[in-house]
mmCIF file of C-alpha atoms in Angstrom:
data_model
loop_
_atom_site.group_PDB
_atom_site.id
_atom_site.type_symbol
_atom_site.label_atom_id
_atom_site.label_comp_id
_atom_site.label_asym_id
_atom_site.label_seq_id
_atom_site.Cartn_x
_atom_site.Cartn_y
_atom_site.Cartn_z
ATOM 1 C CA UNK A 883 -12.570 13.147 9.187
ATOM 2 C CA UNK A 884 -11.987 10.505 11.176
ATOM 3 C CA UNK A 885 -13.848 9.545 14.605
ATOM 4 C CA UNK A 886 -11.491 9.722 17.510
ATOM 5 C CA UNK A 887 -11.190 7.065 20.826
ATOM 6 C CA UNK A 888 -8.650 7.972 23.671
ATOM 7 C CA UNK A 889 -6.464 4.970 25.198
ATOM 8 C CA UNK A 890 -6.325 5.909 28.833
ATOM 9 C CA UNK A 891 -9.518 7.165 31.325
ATOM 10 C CA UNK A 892 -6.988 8.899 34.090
ATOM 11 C CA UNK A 893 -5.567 12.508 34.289
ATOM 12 C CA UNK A 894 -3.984 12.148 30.739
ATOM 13 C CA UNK A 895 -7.327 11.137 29.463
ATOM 14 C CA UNK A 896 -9.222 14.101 31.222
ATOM 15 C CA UNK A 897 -6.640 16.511 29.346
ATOM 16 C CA UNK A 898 -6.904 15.075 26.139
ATOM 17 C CA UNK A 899 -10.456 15.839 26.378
ATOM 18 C CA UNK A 900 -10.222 19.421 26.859
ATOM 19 C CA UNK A 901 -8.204 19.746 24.334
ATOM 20 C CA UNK A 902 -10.193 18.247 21.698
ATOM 21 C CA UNK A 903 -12.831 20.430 23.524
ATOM 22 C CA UNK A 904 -10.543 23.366 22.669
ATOM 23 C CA UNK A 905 -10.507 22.524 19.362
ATOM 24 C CA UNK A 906 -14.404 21.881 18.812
ATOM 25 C CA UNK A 907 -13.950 18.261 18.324
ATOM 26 C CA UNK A 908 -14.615 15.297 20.209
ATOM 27 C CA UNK A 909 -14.106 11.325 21.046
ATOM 28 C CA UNK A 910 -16.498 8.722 20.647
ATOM 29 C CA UNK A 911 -14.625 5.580 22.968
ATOM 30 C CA UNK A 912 -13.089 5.613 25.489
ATOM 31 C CA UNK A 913 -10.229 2.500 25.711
ATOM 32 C CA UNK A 914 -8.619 1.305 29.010
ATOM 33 C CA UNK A 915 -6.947 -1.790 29.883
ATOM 34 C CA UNK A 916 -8.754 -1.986 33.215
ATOM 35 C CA UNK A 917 -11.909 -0.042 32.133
ATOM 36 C CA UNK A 918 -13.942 -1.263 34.901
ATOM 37 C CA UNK A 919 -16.172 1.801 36.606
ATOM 38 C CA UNK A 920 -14.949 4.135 34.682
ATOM 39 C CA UNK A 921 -16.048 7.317 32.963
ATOM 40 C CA UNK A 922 -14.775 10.585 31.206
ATOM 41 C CA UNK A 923 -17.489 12.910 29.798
ATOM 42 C CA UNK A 924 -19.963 10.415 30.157
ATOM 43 C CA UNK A 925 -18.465 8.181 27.838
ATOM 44 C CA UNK A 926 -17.484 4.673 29.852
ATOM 45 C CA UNK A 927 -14.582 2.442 28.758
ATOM 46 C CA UNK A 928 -13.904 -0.028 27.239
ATOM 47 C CA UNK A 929 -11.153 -2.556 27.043
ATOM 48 C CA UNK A 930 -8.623 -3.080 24.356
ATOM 49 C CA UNK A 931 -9.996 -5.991 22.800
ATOM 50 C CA UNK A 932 -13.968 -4.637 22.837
ATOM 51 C CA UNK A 933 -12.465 -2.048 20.714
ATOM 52 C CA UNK A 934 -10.789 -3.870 18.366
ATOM 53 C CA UNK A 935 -13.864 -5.586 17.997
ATOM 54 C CA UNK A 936 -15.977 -3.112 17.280
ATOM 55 C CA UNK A 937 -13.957 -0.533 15.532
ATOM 56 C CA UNK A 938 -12.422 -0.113 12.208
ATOM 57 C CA UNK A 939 -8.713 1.375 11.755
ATOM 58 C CA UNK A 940 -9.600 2.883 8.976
ATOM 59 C CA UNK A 941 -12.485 4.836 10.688
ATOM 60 C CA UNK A 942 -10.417 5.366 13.957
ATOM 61 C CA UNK A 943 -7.679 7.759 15.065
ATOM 62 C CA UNK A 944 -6.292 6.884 18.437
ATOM 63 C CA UNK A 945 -5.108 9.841 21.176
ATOM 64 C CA UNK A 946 -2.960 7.954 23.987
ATOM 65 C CA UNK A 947 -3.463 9.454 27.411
ATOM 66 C CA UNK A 948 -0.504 6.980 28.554
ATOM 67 C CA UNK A 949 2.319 9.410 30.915
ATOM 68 C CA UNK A 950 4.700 6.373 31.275
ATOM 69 C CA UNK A 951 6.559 6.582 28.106
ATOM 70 C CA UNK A 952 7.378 3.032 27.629
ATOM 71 C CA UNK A 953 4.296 1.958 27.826
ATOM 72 C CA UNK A 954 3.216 4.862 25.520
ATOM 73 C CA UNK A 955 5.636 3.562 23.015
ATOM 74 C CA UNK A 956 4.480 -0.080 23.521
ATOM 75 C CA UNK A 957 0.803 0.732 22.653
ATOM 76 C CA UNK A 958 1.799 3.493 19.725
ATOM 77 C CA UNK A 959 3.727 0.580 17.949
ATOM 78 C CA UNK A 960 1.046 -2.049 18.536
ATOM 79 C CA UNK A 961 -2.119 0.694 17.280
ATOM 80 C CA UNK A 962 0.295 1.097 14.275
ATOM 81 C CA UNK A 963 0.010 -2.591 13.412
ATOM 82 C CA UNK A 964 -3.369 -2.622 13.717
ATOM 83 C CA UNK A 965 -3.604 -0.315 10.730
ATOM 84 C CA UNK A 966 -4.651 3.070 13.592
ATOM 85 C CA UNK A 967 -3.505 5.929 12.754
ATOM 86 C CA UNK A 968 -2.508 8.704 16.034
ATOM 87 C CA UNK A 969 -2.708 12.290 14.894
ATOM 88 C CA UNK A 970 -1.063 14.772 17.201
ATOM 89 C CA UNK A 971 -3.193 17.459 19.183
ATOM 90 C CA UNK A 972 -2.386 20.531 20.289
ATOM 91 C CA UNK A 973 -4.434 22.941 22.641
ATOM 92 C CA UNK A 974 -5.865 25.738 21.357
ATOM 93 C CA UNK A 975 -4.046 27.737 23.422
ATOM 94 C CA UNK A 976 -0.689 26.374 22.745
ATOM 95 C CA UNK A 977 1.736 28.683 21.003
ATOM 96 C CA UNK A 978 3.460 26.619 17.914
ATOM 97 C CA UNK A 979 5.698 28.292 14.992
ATOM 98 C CA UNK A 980 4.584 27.377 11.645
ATOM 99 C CA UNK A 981 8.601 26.081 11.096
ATOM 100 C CA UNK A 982 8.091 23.238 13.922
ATOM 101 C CA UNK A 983 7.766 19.502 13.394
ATOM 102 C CA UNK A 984 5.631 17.577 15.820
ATOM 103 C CA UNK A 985 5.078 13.920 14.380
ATOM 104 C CA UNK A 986 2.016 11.442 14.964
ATOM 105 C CA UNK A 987 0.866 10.616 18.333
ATOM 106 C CA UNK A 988 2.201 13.623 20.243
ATOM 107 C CA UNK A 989 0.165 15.584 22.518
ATOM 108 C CA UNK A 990 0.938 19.259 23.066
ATOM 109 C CA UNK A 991 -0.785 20.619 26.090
ATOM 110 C CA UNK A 992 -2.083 23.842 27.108
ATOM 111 C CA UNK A 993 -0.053 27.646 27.391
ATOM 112 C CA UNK A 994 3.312 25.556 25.707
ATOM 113 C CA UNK A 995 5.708 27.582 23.808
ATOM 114 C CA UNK A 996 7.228 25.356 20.445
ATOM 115 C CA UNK A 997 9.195 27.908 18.764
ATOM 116 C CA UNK A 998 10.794 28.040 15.194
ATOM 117 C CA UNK A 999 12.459 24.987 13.665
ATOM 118 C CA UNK A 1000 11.719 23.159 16.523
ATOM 119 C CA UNK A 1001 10.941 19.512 15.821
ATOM 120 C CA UNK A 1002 8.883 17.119 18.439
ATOM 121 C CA UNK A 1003 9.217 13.588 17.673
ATOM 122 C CA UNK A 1004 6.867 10.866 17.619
ATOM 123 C CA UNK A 1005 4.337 10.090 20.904
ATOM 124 C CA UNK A 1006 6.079 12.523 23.212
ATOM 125 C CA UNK A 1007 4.117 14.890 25.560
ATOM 126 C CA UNK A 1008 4.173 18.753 25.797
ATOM 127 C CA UNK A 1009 3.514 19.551 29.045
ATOM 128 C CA UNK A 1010 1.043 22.267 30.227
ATOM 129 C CA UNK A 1011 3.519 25.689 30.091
ATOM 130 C CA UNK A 1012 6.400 24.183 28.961
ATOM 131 C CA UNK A 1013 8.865 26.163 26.509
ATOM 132 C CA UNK A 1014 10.819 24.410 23.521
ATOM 133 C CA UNK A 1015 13.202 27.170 22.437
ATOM 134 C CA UNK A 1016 13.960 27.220 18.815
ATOM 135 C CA UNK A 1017 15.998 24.311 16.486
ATOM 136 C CA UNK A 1018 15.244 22.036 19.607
ATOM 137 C CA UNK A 1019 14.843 18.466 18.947
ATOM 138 C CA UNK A 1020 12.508 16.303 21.072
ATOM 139 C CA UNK A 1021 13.016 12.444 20.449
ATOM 140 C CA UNK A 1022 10.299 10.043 20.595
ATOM 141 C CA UNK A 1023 7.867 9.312 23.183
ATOM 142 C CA UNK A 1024 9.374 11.752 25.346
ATOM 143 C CA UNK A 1025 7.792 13.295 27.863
ATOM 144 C CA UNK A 1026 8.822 17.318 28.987
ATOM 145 C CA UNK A 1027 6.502 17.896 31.799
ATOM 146 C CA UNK A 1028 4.961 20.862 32.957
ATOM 147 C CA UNK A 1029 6.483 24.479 33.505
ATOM 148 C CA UNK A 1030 10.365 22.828 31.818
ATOM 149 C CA UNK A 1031 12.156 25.240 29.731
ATOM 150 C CA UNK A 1032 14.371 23.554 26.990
ATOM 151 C CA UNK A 1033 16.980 26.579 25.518
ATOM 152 C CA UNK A 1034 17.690 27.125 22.301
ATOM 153 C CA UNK A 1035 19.294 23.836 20.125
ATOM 154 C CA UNK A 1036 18.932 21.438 22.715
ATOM 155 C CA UNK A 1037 18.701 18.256 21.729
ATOM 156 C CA UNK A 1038 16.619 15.222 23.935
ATOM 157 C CA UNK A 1039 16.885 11.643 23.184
ATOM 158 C CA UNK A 1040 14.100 9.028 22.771
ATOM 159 C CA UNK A 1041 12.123 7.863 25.906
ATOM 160 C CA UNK A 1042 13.279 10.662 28.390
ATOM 161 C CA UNK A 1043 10.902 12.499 30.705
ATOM 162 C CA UNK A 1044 12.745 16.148 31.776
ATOM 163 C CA UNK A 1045 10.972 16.724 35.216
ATOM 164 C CA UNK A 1046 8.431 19.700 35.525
ATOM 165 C CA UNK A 1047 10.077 23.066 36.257
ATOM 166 C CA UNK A 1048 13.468 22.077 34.800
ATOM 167 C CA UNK A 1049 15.899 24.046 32.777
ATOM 168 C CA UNK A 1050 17.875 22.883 30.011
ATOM 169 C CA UNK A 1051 20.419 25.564 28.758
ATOM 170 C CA UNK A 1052 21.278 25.887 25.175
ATOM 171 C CA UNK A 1053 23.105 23.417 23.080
ATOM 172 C CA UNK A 1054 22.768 20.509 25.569
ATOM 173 C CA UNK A 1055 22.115 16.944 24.673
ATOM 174 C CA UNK A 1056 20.408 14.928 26.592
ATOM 175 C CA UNK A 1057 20.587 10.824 25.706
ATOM 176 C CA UNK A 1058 17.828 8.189 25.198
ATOM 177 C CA UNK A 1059 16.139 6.715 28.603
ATOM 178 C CA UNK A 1060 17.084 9.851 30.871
ATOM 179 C CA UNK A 1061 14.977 10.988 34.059
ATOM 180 C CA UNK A 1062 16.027 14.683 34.610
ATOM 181 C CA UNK A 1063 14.128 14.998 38.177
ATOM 182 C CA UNK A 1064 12.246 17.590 38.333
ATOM 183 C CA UNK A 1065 13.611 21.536 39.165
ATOM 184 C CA UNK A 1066 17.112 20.277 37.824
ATOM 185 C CA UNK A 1067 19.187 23.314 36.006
ATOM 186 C CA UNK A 1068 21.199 21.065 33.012
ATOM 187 C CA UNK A 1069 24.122 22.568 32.346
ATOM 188 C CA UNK A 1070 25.952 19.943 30.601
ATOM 189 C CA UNK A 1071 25.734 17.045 28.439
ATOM 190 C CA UNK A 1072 23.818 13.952 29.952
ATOM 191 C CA UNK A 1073 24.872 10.612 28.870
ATOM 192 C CA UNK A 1074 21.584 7.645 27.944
ATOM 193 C CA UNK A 1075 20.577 6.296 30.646
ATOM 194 C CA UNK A 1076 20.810 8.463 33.563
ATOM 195 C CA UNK A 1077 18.739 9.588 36.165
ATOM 196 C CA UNK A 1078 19.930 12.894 37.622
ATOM 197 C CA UNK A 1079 18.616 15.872 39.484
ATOM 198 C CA UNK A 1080 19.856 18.990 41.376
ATOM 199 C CA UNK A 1081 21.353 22.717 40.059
ATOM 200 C CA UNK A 1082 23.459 21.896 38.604
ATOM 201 C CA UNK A 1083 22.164 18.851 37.519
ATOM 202 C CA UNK A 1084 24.226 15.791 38.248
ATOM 203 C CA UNK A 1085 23.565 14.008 41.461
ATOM 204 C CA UNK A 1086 22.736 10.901 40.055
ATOM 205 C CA UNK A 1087 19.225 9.198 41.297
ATOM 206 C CA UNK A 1088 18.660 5.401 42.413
#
């Protein structure tokens, strides 16, 4: 098995380490782009290019504890080059149906609900008690934060972060690069590129 280092020493980071925790496993570095002072489980950071110094893809799987989901996508891509792989995790106490799909470098978080056929895409985060109704589809480095509730068949796009406590009712699609702010109710279709909020959801944010 592979030794694991998490990109990221904030709240993400913290997270990620409970849930390898949860799972009886553990990280060995800690990355950070500005690693000065700091710590997570005793383990101090280090920056980007100390790692790649030191460490060997092929002996390395990467966990990013990155919310912004640009970014996120940024450093997925350039870990990929490098010859890293980024396995997904997943809480123990996250509730998964052996039908779903949830592709490399995805995070699922604690009490989360991913029921059957749904399919999770590549670096997106699964937010602490979030629900993902069955046959949903959750694009790539997305990020559904905590307490949303996706319906049944609803489709999000790539890059879009569905604000915590929001509902998304069945069947809806929403497009690549959204901000659903967060307590919205979605009722209908959301074009890429928006940034709305409300119940219904559709005042449109600056």
């Amino acid at each position: 098995m592979k030794k694991l280092a998490i990109f990221g020493a904030g709240g993400h980071g913290a997270v990620i380490a409970e849930i390898l925790e949860s799972q009886n496993l553990s990280f060995e570095i800690l990355i950070d782009d500005n690693p000065k002072n700091k710590i997570l489980n005793g383990i101090t950071a280090i920056s980007r290019a100390e790692f790649l110094n030191l460490a060997n893809a092929k002996d390395f799987g990467i966990l990013l504890a990155i919310g912004d989901n640009l970014m996120r996508q940024n450093l997925y891509h350039f870990f990929v080059k490098q010859g890293f792989c980024l396995p997904f995790v997943a809480h123990r106490r996250a509730i998964i149906s052996k039908s779903a799909k949830i592709a490399s470098g995805s995070v699922v978080m604690p009490n989360t609900v991913i029921n059957a056929r749904a399919s999770i895409g590549m670096g997106a985060i699964i937010n602490s008690g979030s629900i993902i109704e069955h046959d949903c589809r959750i694009g790539d480095f997305s990020h559904i934060a905590p307490s949303a509730t996706l319906c049944g068949n609803v489709q999000v796009g790539d890059c879009t972060h569905i604000g915590a406590g929001s509902v998304i009712i069945e069947g809806k699609s929403i497009g690549q690069h959204c901000l659903i702010g967060a307590g919205s109710v979605v009722i209908s279709d959301i074009p890429p590129h928006k940034k709305v909020v409300g119940n219904p959801a559709k005042k449109e944010l600056r």
